[in-house]
């Protein structure tokens, strides 16, 4: 695949992901929900098993997550793998979210690993798989024999 095309796809899917996350930071999860395909598959740290289907993912997110009051996000190490046909893209990055601390200072709230698989559907990039995990799970930080 042409390097320029790969760069353009990275920029396109990363901008969708960034815009969705910035809406999330303001308490509006519908950016993500509206960009998910009908057959989305989804994992996050509180799921016990893979959630499949837009309606099921909507129910999960709307019933489990509230406004996080994030004041700033950092997007680190974005990378994309693109199919030869250019219609499927796997975006991976690290996300650091900051909230206002007790004394008004910026405090790290969460540090995530994120993978989103995008597919061109009717000429539009749609998320077909999303997977969120913590960069440093408390069990791992405590030592390799802690979990």
Short mmCIF file of N, CA, C and O in Angstrom, two decimals:
data_model
loop_
_atom_site.label_atom_id
_atom_site.label_comp_id
_atom_site.label_asym_id
_atom_site.label_seq_id
_atom_site.Cartn_x
_atom_site.Cartn_y
_atom_site.Cartn_z
N UNK A 1 0.85 -1.18 0.00
CA UNK A 1 0.00 0.00 0.00
C UNK A 1 0.89 1.24 0.00
O UNK A 1 1.89 1.30 0.70
N UNK A 2 0.48 2.20 -0.75
CA UNK A 2 1.16 3.49 -0.87
C UNK A 2 1.25 4.16 0.51
O UNK A 2 0.26 4.22 1.25
N UNK A 3 2.43 4.66 0.86
CA UNK A 3 2.66 5.31 2.15
C UNK A 3 1.76 6.53 2.34
O UNK A 3 1.25 6.77 3.45
N UNK A 4 1.53 7.29 1.30
CA UNK A 4 0.67 8.47 1.40
C UNK A 4 -0.77 8.09 1.70
O UNK A 4 -1.44 8.72 2.51
N UNK A 5 -1.26 7.04 1.05
CA UNK A 5 -2.63 6.58 1.30
C UNK A 5 -2.76 6.09 2.74
O UNK A 5 -3.73 6.40 3.43
N UNK A 6 -1.77 5.34 3.21
CA UNK A 6 -1.78 4.85 4.59
C UNK A 6 -1.81 6.04 5.56
O UNK A 6 -2.56 6.03 6.54
N UNK A 7 -1.03 7.07 5.29
CA UNK A 7 -1.00 8.26 6.13
C UNK A 7 -2.36 8.95 6.14
O UNK A 7 -2.85 9.36 7.19
N UNK A 8 -2.99 9.05 4.99
CA UNK A 8 -4.31 9.67 4.90
C UNK A 8 -5.36 8.88 5.68
O UNK A 8 -6.22 9.46 6.35
N UNK A 9 -5.29 7.56 5.61
CA UNK A 9 -6.23 6.71 6.35
C UNK A 9 -5.99 6.86 7.85
O UNK A 9 -6.94 6.99 8.63
N UNK A 10 -4.70 6.85 8.28
CA UNK A 10 -4.39 7.07 9.69
C UNK A 10 -4.99 8.39 10.16
O UNK A 10 -5.65 8.44 11.19
N UNK A 11 -4.78 9.45 9.41
CA UNK A 11 -5.31 10.75 9.80
C UNK A 11 -6.83 10.75 9.86
O UNK A 11 -7.42 11.31 10.79
N UNK A 12 -7.48 10.08 8.92
CA UNK A 12 -8.94 10.05 8.89
C UNK A 12 -9.52 9.30 10.09
O UNK A 12 -10.40 9.81 10.79
N UNK A 13 -9.02 8.08 10.34
CA UNK A 13 -9.60 7.30 11.44
C UNK A 13 -9.18 7.86 12.79
O UNK A 13 -9.96 7.84 13.75
N UNK A 14 -7.96 8.40 12.87
CA UNK A 14 -7.51 8.99 14.14
C UNK A 14 -8.33 10.23 14.48
O UNK A 14 -8.67 10.46 15.63
N UNK A 15 -8.68 11.02 13.47
CA UNK A 15 -9.51 12.20 13.71
C UNK A 15 -10.91 11.81 14.18
O UNK A 15 -11.48 12.45 15.06
N UNK A 16 -11.46 10.75 13.62
CA UNK A 16 -12.77 10.26 14.10
C UNK A 16 -12.65 9.85 15.56
O UNK A 16 -13.47 10.23 16.39
N UNK A 17 -11.62 9.09 15.88
CA UNK A 17 -11.42 8.61 17.25
C UNK A 17 -11.19 9.78 18.21
O UNK A 17 -11.78 9.83 19.29
N UNK A 18 -10.38 10.74 17.83
CA UNK A 18 -10.10 11.89 18.68
C UNK A 18 -11.38 12.72 18.91
O UNK A 18 -11.67 13.11 20.03
N UNK A 19 -12.13 12.96 17.86
CA UNK A 19 -13.38 13.73 17.99
C UNK A 19 -14.37 13.00 18.90
O UNK A 19 -15.01 13.63 19.75
N UNK A 20 -14.46 11.68 18.74
CA UNK A 20 -15.36 10.90 19.62
C UNK A 20 -14.91 10.99 21.07
O UNK A 20 -15.73 11.15 21.98
N UNK A 21 -13.60 10.90 21.29
CA UNK A 21 -13.09 10.97 22.67
C UNK A 21 -13.28 12.35 23.28
O UNK A 21 -13.62 12.47 24.45
N UNK A 22 -13.09 13.39 22.50
CA UNK A 22 -13.28 14.75 23.03
C UNK A 22 -14.74 14.97 23.42
O UNK A 22 -15.03 15.63 24.42
N UNK A 23 -15.67 14.40 22.66
CA UNK A 23 -17.08 14.47 23.05
C UNK A 23 -17.30 13.69 24.35
O UNK A 23 -18.02 14.14 25.24
N UNK A 24 -16.66 12.52 24.46
CA UNK A 24 -16.77 11.69 25.66
C UNK A 24 -16.29 12.50 26.88
O UNK A 24 -16.90 12.46 27.94
N UNK A 25 -15.19 13.20 26.70
CA UNK A 25 -14.62 14.00 27.80
C UNK A 25 -15.61 15.03 28.33
O UNK A 25 -15.56 15.41 29.49
N UNK A 26 -16.51 15.48 27.48
CA UNK A 26 -17.52 16.47 27.88
C UNK A 26 -18.81 15.81 28.35
O UNK A 26 -19.80 16.49 28.61
N UNK A 27 -18.81 14.48 28.44
CA UNK A 27 -19.98 13.76 28.92
C UNK A 27 -20.92 13.29 27.83
O UNK A 27 -22.02 12.81 28.11
N UNK A 28 -20.50 13.38 26.56
CA UNK A 28 -21.34 12.97 25.43
C UNK A 28 -20.74 11.73 24.79
O UNK A 28 -19.82 11.82 23.98
N UNK A 29 -21.26 10.57 25.13
CA UNK A 29 -20.72 9.32 24.59
C UNK A 29 -21.26 8.99 23.20
O UNK A 29 -20.85 8.02 22.58
N UNK A 30 -22.17 9.82 22.69
CA UNK A 30 -22.82 9.49 21.42
C UNK A 30 -21.90 9.63 20.21
O UNK A 30 -22.20 9.08 19.16
N UNK A 31 -20.78 10.33 20.32
CA UNK A 31 -19.83 10.35 19.22
C UNK A 31 -19.38 8.93 18.92
O UNK A 31 -19.41 8.48 17.77
N UNK A 32 -18.95 8.22 19.98
CA UNK A 32 -18.56 6.83 19.79
C UNK A 32 -19.76 6.00 19.33
O UNK A 32 -19.67 5.27 18.34
N UNK A 33 -20.85 6.10 20.04
CA UNK A 33 -22.00 5.25 19.74
C UNK A 33 -22.49 5.44 18.30
O UNK A 33 -22.86 4.47 17.64
N UNK A 34 -22.47 6.67 17.82
CA UNK A 34 -22.95 6.94 16.46
C UNK A 34 -21.96 6.49 15.38
O UNK A 34 -22.36 6.28 14.24
N UNK A 35 -20.70 6.34 15.75
CA UNK A 35 -19.72 5.90 14.75
C UNK A 35 -19.56 4.38 14.73
O UNK A 35 -18.90 3.84 13.84
N UNK A 36 -20.17 3.69 15.69
CA UNK A 36 -20.08 2.24 15.72
C UNK A 36 -20.99 1.63 14.65
O UNK A 36 -22.12 2.08 14.44
N UNK A 37 -20.50 0.58 14.01
CA UNK A 37 -21.31 -0.13 13.01
C UNK A 37 -22.41 -0.91 13.72
O UNK A 37 -22.39 -1.08 14.94
N UNK A 38 -23.34 -1.40 12.95
CA UNK A 38 -24.43 -2.21 13.53
C UNK A 38 -23.89 -3.50 14.14
O UNK A 38 -24.44 -4.00 15.10
N UNK A 39 -22.79 -4.03 13.58
CA UNK A 39 -22.24 -5.30 14.06
C UNK A 39 -20.98 -5.11 14.91
O UNK A 39 -20.16 -6.01 15.00
N UNK A 40 -20.87 -3.96 15.58
CA UNK A 40 -19.71 -3.67 16.44
C UNK A 40 -19.48 -4.80 17.44
O UNK A 40 -20.43 -5.38 17.96
N UNK A 41 -18.21 -5.10 17.69
CA UNK A 41 -17.84 -5.98 18.81
C UNK A 41 -16.99 -5.13 19.75
O UNK A 41 -16.21 -4.30 19.30
N UNK A 42 -17.15 -5.36 21.06
CA UNK A 42 -16.62 -4.40 22.03
C UNK A 42 -16.14 -5.09 23.30
O UNK A 42 -16.81 -5.96 23.84
N UNK A 43 -14.96 -4.66 23.78
CA UNK A 43 -14.40 -5.06 25.07
C UNK A 43 -13.99 -3.80 25.82
O UNK A 43 -13.48 -2.85 25.22
N UNK A 44 -14.17 -3.77 27.12
CA UNK A 44 -13.54 -2.77 27.99
C UNK A 44 -13.23 -3.45 29.32
O UNK A 44 -13.57 -4.62 29.50
N UNK A 45 -12.58 -2.77 30.27
CA UNK A 45 -12.14 -3.45 31.49
C UNK A 45 -13.26 -4.02 32.36
O UNK A 45 -12.99 -4.85 33.21
N UNK A 46 -14.50 -3.59 32.15
CA UNK A 46 -15.57 -4.15 33.00
C UNK A 46 -16.43 -5.18 32.28
O UNK A 46 -17.36 -5.71 32.87
N UNK A 47 -16.12 -5.48 31.02
CA UNK A 47 -16.90 -6.50 30.32
C UNK A 47 -16.40 -7.88 30.72
O UNK A 47 -15.20 -8.10 30.88
N UNK A 48 -17.34 -8.79 30.91
CA UNK A 48 -16.99 -10.17 31.22
C UNK A 48 -16.76 -10.98 29.95
O UNK A 48 -16.06 -11.98 29.97
N UNK A 49 -17.41 -10.55 28.88
CA UNK A 49 -17.26 -11.23 27.61
C UNK A 49 -17.46 -10.21 26.50
O UNK A 49 -17.87 -9.07 26.75
N UNK A 50 -17.16 -10.61 25.30
CA UNK A 50 -17.31 -9.75 24.14
C UNK A 50 -18.77 -9.33 24.01
O UNK A 50 -19.68 -10.16 24.11
N UNK A 51 -19.00 -8.04 23.79
CA UNK A 51 -20.34 -7.53 23.55
C UNK A 51 -20.45 -7.32 22.04
O UNK A 51 -19.60 -6.68 21.43
N UNK A 52 -21.51 -7.85 21.44
CA UNK A 52 -21.68 -7.77 20.00
C UNK A 52 -23.00 -7.10 19.65
O UNK A 52 -24.03 -7.43 20.24
N UNK A 53 -22.94 -6.17 18.74
CA UNK A 53 -24.12 -5.49 18.24
C UNK A 53 -24.26 -4.09 18.82
O UNK A 53 -24.00 -3.86 20.01
N UNK A 54 -24.67 -3.16 17.98
CA UNK A 54 -24.76 -1.76 18.37
C UNK A 54 -25.70 -1.57 19.56
O UNK A 54 -25.37 -0.85 20.50
N UNK A 55 -26.86 -2.21 19.55
CA UNK A 55 -27.83 -2.03 20.64
C UNK A 55 -27.25 -2.51 21.97
O UNK A 55 -27.40 -1.84 22.99
N UNK A 56 -26.56 -3.65 21.97
CA UNK A 56 -25.97 -4.18 23.21
C UNK A 56 -24.84 -3.29 23.72
O UNK A 56 -24.72 -3.05 24.92
N UNK A 57 -24.02 -2.77 22.81
CA UNK A 57 -22.93 -1.89 23.21
C UNK A 57 -23.49 -0.58 23.75
O UNK A 57 -23.03 -0.08 24.78
N UNK A 58 -24.50 -0.03 23.09
CA UNK A 58 -25.15 1.20 23.60
C UNK A 58 -25.66 0.99 25.02
O UNK A 58 -25.43 1.81 25.89
N UNK A 59 -26.35 -0.11 25.23
CA UNK A 59 -26.91 -0.40 26.56
C UNK A 59 -25.79 -0.48 27.59
O UNK A 59 -25.89 0.09 28.68
N UNK A 60 -24.71 -1.18 27.26
CA UNK A 60 -23.57 -1.32 28.18
C UNK A 60 -22.98 0.04 28.54
O UNK A 60 -22.80 0.36 29.72
N UNK A 61 -22.67 0.84 27.53
CA UNK A 61 -22.02 2.12 27.78
C UNK A 61 -22.95 3.08 28.52
O UNK A 61 -22.55 3.70 29.51
N UNK A 62 -24.19 3.19 28.07
CA UNK A 62 -25.11 4.14 28.70
C UNK A 62 -25.47 3.76 30.14
O UNK A 62 -25.74 4.63 30.96
N UNK A 63 -25.42 2.48 30.46
CA UNK A 63 -25.76 2.07 31.82
C UNK A 63 -24.56 2.02 32.77
O UNK A 63 -24.75 1.97 33.98
N UNK A 64 -23.34 2.07 32.24
CA UNK A 64 -22.17 1.92 33.09
C UNK A 64 -21.28 3.16 33.20
O UNK A 64 -20.44 3.21 34.09
N UNK A 65 -21.41 4.10 32.31
CA UNK A 65 -20.47 5.22 32.30
C UNK A 65 -21.19 6.55 32.44
O UNK A 65 -22.25 6.76 31.88
N UNK A 66 -20.59 7.42 33.23
CA UNK A 66 -21.09 8.77 33.47
C UNK A 66 -20.05 9.77 32.99
O UNK A 66 -18.94 9.41 32.64
N UNK A 67 -20.38 11.04 33.05
CA UNK A 67 -19.45 12.10 32.64
C UNK A 67 -18.17 12.03 33.46
O UNK A 67 -18.20 12.22 34.68
N UNK A 68 -17.04 11.78 32.81
CA UNK A 68 -15.78 11.65 33.56
C UNK A 68 -15.13 12.99 33.92
O UNK A 68 -14.16 13.03 34.65
N UNK A 69 -15.66 14.10 33.38
CA UNK A 69 -15.11 15.44 33.64
C UNK A 69 -13.62 15.52 33.33
O UNK A 69 -12.83 16.06 34.10
N UNK A 70 -13.24 14.98 32.20
CA UNK A 70 -11.85 15.01 31.77
C UNK A 70 -11.55 16.39 31.21
O UNK A 70 -12.31 16.92 30.40
N UNK A 71 -10.44 16.97 31.67
CA UNK A 71 -10.10 18.32 31.23
C UNK A 71 -9.08 18.33 30.08
O UNK A 71 -8.97 19.31 29.36
N UNK A 72 -8.36 17.21 29.92
CA UNK A 72 -7.37 17.14 28.85
C UNK A 72 -7.02 15.70 28.57
O UNK A 72 -6.99 14.88 29.48
N UNK A 73 -6.74 15.41 27.31
CA UNK A 73 -6.30 14.07 26.91
C UNK A 73 -5.02 14.18 26.10
O UNK A 73 -4.80 15.16 25.39
N UNK A 74 -4.19 13.16 26.25
CA UNK A 74 -2.99 13.03 25.43
C UNK A 74 -3.12 11.74 24.63
O UNK A 74 -3.46 10.69 25.17
N UNK A 75 -2.85 11.84 23.34
CA UNK A 75 -2.92 10.71 22.42
C UNK A 75 -1.49 10.34 22.06
O UNK A 75 -0.81 11.10 21.39
N UNK A 76 -1.06 9.18 22.50
CA UNK A 76 0.34 8.78 22.34
C UNK A 76 0.46 7.57 21.42
O UNK A 76 -0.38 6.67 21.43
N UNK A 77 1.53 7.54 20.65
CA UNK A 77 1.93 6.38 19.85
C UNK A 77 0.87 5.87 18.88
O UNK A 77 0.67 4.66 18.75
N UNK A 78 0.17 6.76 18.17
CA UNK A 78 -0.84 6.25 17.23
C UNK A 78 -0.18 5.46 16.10
O UNK A 78 0.89 5.83 15.61
N UNK A 79 -0.80 4.36 15.75
CA UNK A 79 -0.31 3.52 14.66
C UNK A 79 -1.52 2.92 13.95
O UNK A 79 -2.54 2.65 14.58
N UNK A 80 -1.40 2.73 12.67
CA UNK A 80 -2.49 2.13 11.91
C UNK A 80 -1.94 1.05 10.99
O UNK A 80 -0.85 1.19 10.43
N UNK A 81 -2.67 -0.03 10.90
CA UNK A 81 -2.41 -1.08 9.92
C UNK A 81 -3.60 -1.07 8.98
O UNK A 81 -4.75 -1.07 9.43
N UNK A 82 -3.32 -1.04 7.68
CA UNK A 82 -4.38 -0.92 6.69
C UNK A 82 -4.38 -2.14 5.79
O UNK A 82 -3.31 -2.62 5.38
N UNK A 83 -5.57 -2.64 5.47
CA UNK A 83 -5.68 -3.77 4.55
C UNK A 83 -5.19 -3.36 3.16
O UNK A 83 -5.19 -2.18 2.81
N UNK A 84 -4.79 -4.34 2.37
CA UNK A 84 -4.32 -4.06 1.01
C UNK A 84 -5.39 -3.35 0.20
O UNK A 84 -5.09 -2.49 -0.62
N UNK A 85 -6.65 -3.68 0.42
CA UNK A 85 -7.75 -3.05 -0.32
C UNK A 85 -8.02 -1.63 0.16
O UNK A 85 -8.72 -0.86 -0.50
N UNK A 86 -7.48 -1.28 1.34
CA UNK A 86 -7.67 0.06 1.88
C UNK A 86 -9.03 0.31 2.49
O UNK A 86 -9.40 1.45 2.75
N UNK A 87 -9.79 -0.76 2.77
CA UNK A 87 -11.13 -0.60 3.32
C UNK A 87 -11.25 -1.03 4.78
O UNK A 87 -12.32 -0.98 5.36
N UNK A 88 -10.14 -1.45 5.37
CA UNK A 88 -10.11 -1.86 6.77
C UNK A 88 -8.86 -1.28 7.41
O UNK A 88 -7.77 -1.37 6.83
N UNK A 89 -9.02 -0.67 8.58
CA UNK A 89 -7.88 -0.05 9.26
C UNK A 89 -7.94 -0.38 10.74
O UNK A 89 -9.00 -0.28 11.36
N UNK A 90 -6.80 -0.79 11.30
CA UNK A 90 -6.69 -1.08 12.72
C UNK A 90 -5.86 0.04 13.35
O UNK A 90 -4.68 0.18 13.07
N UNK A 91 -6.51 0.84 14.19
CA UNK A 91 -5.87 1.96 14.87
C UNK A 91 -5.55 1.56 16.30
O UNK A 91 -6.43 1.08 17.02
N UNK A 92 -4.31 1.75 16.71
CA UNK A 92 -3.91 1.48 18.09
C UNK A 92 -3.21 2.72 18.62
O UNK A 92 -2.45 3.37 17.89
N UNK A 93 -3.47 3.06 19.88
CA UNK A 93 -2.82 4.21 20.51
C UNK A 93 -2.97 4.11 22.02
O UNK A 93 -3.72 3.27 22.53
N UNK A 94 -2.22 4.94 22.72
CA UNK A 94 -2.34 5.07 24.17
C UNK A 94 -3.05 6.39 24.46
O UNK A 94 -2.78 7.39 23.80
N UNK A 95 -3.92 6.38 25.43
CA UNK A 95 -4.69 7.58 25.78
C UNK A 95 -4.50 7.88 27.26
O UNK A 95 -4.72 7.02 28.11
N UNK A 96 -4.03 9.08 27.54
CA UNK A 96 -3.90 9.54 28.93
C UNK A 96 -4.95 10.61 29.15
O UNK A 96 -4.99 11.61 28.44
N UNK A 97 -5.82 10.40 30.15
CA UNK A 97 -6.87 11.35 30.49
C UNK A 97 -6.57 12.02 31.82
O UNK A 97 -6.19 11.34 32.79
N UNK A 98 -6.77 13.33 31.87
CA UNK A 98 -6.50 14.11 33.07
C UNK A 98 -7.78 14.77 33.57
O UNK A 98 -8.60 15.23 32.77
N UNK A 99 -7.92 14.81 34.89
CA UNK A 99 -9.03 15.50 35.55
C UNK A 99 -8.46 16.56 36.48
O UNK A 99 -7.25 16.59 36.74
N UNK A 100 -9.32 17.40 36.99
CA UNK A 100 -8.90 18.42 37.94
C UNK A 100 -8.79 17.77 39.32
O UNK A 100 -9.74 17.14 39.80
N UNK A 101 -7.61 17.91 39.95
CA UNK A 101 -7.37 17.34 41.27
C UNK A 101 -8.00 18.17 42.38
O UNK A 101 -8.63 19.21 42.13
N UNK A 102 -7.84 17.72 43.61
CA UNK A 102 -8.42 18.39 44.78
C UNK A 102 -7.99 19.84 44.91
O UNK A 102 -8.76 20.68 45.35
N UNK A 103 -6.77 20.14 44.55
CA UNK A 103 -6.26 21.51 44.67
C UNK A 103 -6.31 22.26 43.34
O UNK A 103 -5.63 23.27 43.17
N UNK A 104 -7.08 21.74 42.38
CA UNK A 104 -7.21 22.39 41.09
C UNK A 104 -6.14 22.02 40.09
O UNK A 104 -6.19 22.46 38.95
N UNK A 105 -5.17 21.21 40.49
CA UNK A 105 -4.10 20.81 39.58
C UNK A 105 -4.58 19.67 38.68
O UNK A 105 -5.51 18.96 39.00
N UNK A 106 -3.93 19.54 37.55
CA UNK A 106 -4.22 18.46 36.62
C UNK A 106 -3.70 17.15 37.20
O UNK A 106 -2.54 17.06 37.62
N UNK A 107 -4.54 16.12 37.20
CA UNK A 107 -4.16 14.82 37.75
C UNK A 107 -4.50 13.73 36.73
O UNK A 107 -5.58 13.75 36.14
N UNK A 108 -3.57 12.79 36.56
CA UNK A 108 -3.83 11.68 35.66
C UNK A 108 -4.98 10.85 36.21
O UNK A 108 -4.95 10.40 37.35
N UNK A 109 -6.01 10.67 35.40
CA UNK A 109 -7.21 9.92 35.78
C UNK A 109 -7.11 8.47 35.31
O UNK A 109 -7.38 7.55 36.06
N UNK A 110 -6.73 8.28 34.06
CA UNK A 110 -6.62 6.93 33.50
C UNK A 110 -5.64 6.94 32.34
O UNK A 110 -5.49 7.93 31.65
N UNK A 111 -4.99 5.80 32.17
CA UNK A 111 -4.03 5.61 31.09
C UNK A 111 -4.45 4.34 30.36
O UNK A 111 -4.43 3.26 30.94
N UNK A 112 -4.89 4.48 29.13
CA UNK A 112 -5.52 3.40 28.38
C UNK A 112 -4.68 2.91 27.21
O UNK A 112 -3.97 3.70 26.58
N UNK A 113 -4.86 1.65 26.87
CA UNK A 113 -4.50 1.10 25.58
C UNK A 113 -5.81 1.05 24.79
O UNK A 113 -6.84 0.64 25.32
N UNK A 114 -5.77 1.48 23.56
CA UNK A 114 -6.97 1.46 22.75
C UNK A 114 -6.67 0.86 21.38
O UNK A 114 -5.68 1.21 20.76
N UNK A 115 -7.55 -0.01 20.95
CA UNK A 115 -7.50 -0.53 19.60
C UNK A 115 -8.90 -0.40 19.01
O UNK A 115 -9.87 -0.81 19.64
N UNK A 116 -8.97 0.21 17.85
CA UNK A 116 -10.25 0.36 17.14
C UNK A 116 -10.06 -0.12 15.72
O UNK A 116 -9.11 0.29 15.04
N UNK A 117 -10.95 -0.98 15.28
CA UNK A 117 -10.92 -1.47 13.92
C UNK A 117 -12.01 -0.74 13.14
O UNK A 117 -13.17 -0.76 13.54
N UNK A 118 -11.60 -0.08 12.07
CA UNK A 118 -12.51 0.68 11.23
C UNK A 118 -12.68 -0.03 9.90
O UNK A 118 -11.74 -0.60 9.37
N UNK A 119 -13.90 0.05 9.36
CA UNK A 119 -14.17 -0.51 8.04
C UNK A 119 -14.94 0.54 7.23
O UNK A 119 -15.79 1.24 7.77
N UNK A 120 -14.62 0.63 5.96
CA UNK A 120 -15.37 1.51 5.07
C UNK A 120 -16.73 0.87 4.82
O UNK A 120 -16.82 -0.24 4.29
N UNK A 121 -17.79 1.55 5.23
CA UNK A 121 -19.16 1.08 5.01
C UNK A 121 -19.91 2.21 4.32
O UNK A 121 -20.03 3.31 4.88
N UNK A 122 -20.37 1.96 3.13
CA UNK A 122 -21.06 2.99 2.33
C UNK A 122 -20.26 4.28 2.25
O UNK A 122 -20.80 5.38 2.40
N UNK A 123 -18.93 4.14 2.05
CA UNK A 123 -18.07 5.30 1.87
C UNK A 123 -17.70 6.04 3.14
O UNK A 123 -17.08 7.10 3.08
N UNK A 124 -18.04 5.48 4.28
CA UNK A 124 -17.78 6.13 5.57
C UNK A 124 -17.01 5.17 6.48
O UNK A 124 -17.33 3.98 6.54
N UNK A 125 -16.01 5.70 7.20
CA UNK A 125 -15.28 4.87 8.16
C UNK A 125 -16.16 4.64 9.38
O UNK A 125 -16.62 5.59 10.01
N UNK A 126 -16.42 3.37 9.71
CA UNK A 126 -17.22 2.99 10.86
C UNK A 126 -16.40 2.06 11.74
O UNK A 126 -15.64 1.22 11.25
N UNK A 127 -16.56 2.16 13.06
CA UNK A 127 -15.85 1.29 13.98
C UNK A 127 -16.58 -0.05 14.04
O UNK A 127 -17.77 -0.09 14.34
N UNK A 128 -15.84 -1.14 13.77
CA UNK A 128 -16.43 -2.48 13.81
C UNK A 128 -15.95 -3.28 15.01
O UNK A 128 -16.52 -4.31 15.34
N UNK A 129 -14.87 -2.81 15.65
CA UNK A 129 -14.39 -3.43 16.88
C UNK A 129 -13.69 -2.38 17.71
O UNK A 129 -12.92 -1.56 17.18
N UNK A 130 -13.97 -2.36 19.00
CA UNK A 130 -13.28 -1.46 19.93
C UNK A 130 -12.84 -2.27 21.14
O UNK A 130 -13.59 -3.10 21.65
N UNK A 131 -11.61 -2.02 21.57
CA UNK A 131 -11.07 -2.74 22.72
C UNK A 131 -10.28 -1.75 23.57
O UNK A 131 -9.34 -1.12 23.09
N UNK A 132 -10.69 -1.61 24.82
CA UNK A 132 -10.04 -0.71 25.78
C UNK A 132 -9.46 -1.53 26.92
O UNK A 132 -10.12 -2.44 27.44
N UNK A 133 -8.23 -1.22 27.32
CA UNK A 133 -7.62 -1.85 28.50
C UNK A 133 -6.74 -0.83 29.19
O UNK A 133 -6.33 0.16 28.59
N UNK A 134 -6.46 -1.08 30.46
CA UNK A 134 -5.58 -0.18 31.20
C UNK A 134 -4.13 -0.44 30.83
O UNK A 134 -3.73 -1.59 30.67
N UNK A 135 -3.34 0.62 30.72
CA UNK A 135 -1.92 0.48 30.44
C UNK A 135 -1.23 -0.21 31.61
O UNK A 135 -0.45 -1.12 31.43
N UNK A 136 -1.56 0.22 32.80
CA UNK A 136 -0.93 -0.37 33.98
C UNK A 136 -2.02 -0.85 34.94
O UNK A 136 -2.48 -0.11 35.80
N UNK A 137 -2.40 -2.09 34.76
CA UNK A 137 -3.41 -2.68 35.64
C UNK A 137 -2.83 -2.81 37.05
O UNK A 137 -1.66 -3.17 37.20
N UNK A 138 -3.62 -2.52 38.08
CA UNK A 138 -3.10 -2.60 39.46
C UNK A 138 -2.45 -3.93 39.80
O UNK A 138 -1.45 -3.98 40.49
N UNK A 139 -2.96 -5.04 39.26
CA UNK A 139 -2.36 -6.35 39.52
C UNK A 139 -0.97 -6.48 38.94
O UNK A 139 -0.08 -7.07 39.54
N UNK A 140 -0.76 -5.89 37.78
CA UNK A 140 0.54 -5.95 37.13
C UNK A 140 1.53 -5.05 37.86
O UNK A 140 2.68 -5.40 38.07
N UNK A 141 1.06 -3.86 38.26
CA UNK A 141 1.93 -2.92 38.97
C UNK A 141 2.40 -3.51 40.29
O UNK A 141 3.52 -3.30 40.73
N UNK A 142 1.54 -4.32 40.95
CA UNK A 142 1.88 -4.93 42.23
C UNK A 142 2.91 -6.04 42.09
O UNK A 142 3.54 -6.42 43.04
N UNK A 143 3.05 -6.57 40.91
CA UNK A 143 4.02 -7.64 40.67
C UNK A 143 3.40 -8.72 39.82
O UNK A 143 2.19 -8.93 39.83
N UNK A 144 4.23 -9.45 39.10
CA UNK A 144 3.69 -10.45 38.14
C UNK A 144 2.95 -11.60 38.82
O UNK A 144 2.18 -12.27 38.18
N UNK A 145 3.16 -11.85 40.09
CA UNK A 145 2.48 -12.95 40.76
C UNK A 145 1.23 -12.50 41.52
O UNK A 145 0.67 -13.23 42.31
N UNK A 146 0.80 -11.24 41.26
CA UNK A 146 -0.32 -10.68 42.00
C UNK A 146 -1.68 -10.99 41.37
O UNK A 146 -2.69 -10.71 41.95
N UNK A 147 -1.67 -11.53 40.19
CA UNK A 147 -2.96 -11.80 39.53
C UNK A 147 -3.01 -13.17 38.94
O UNK A 147 -2.08 -13.89 38.90
#
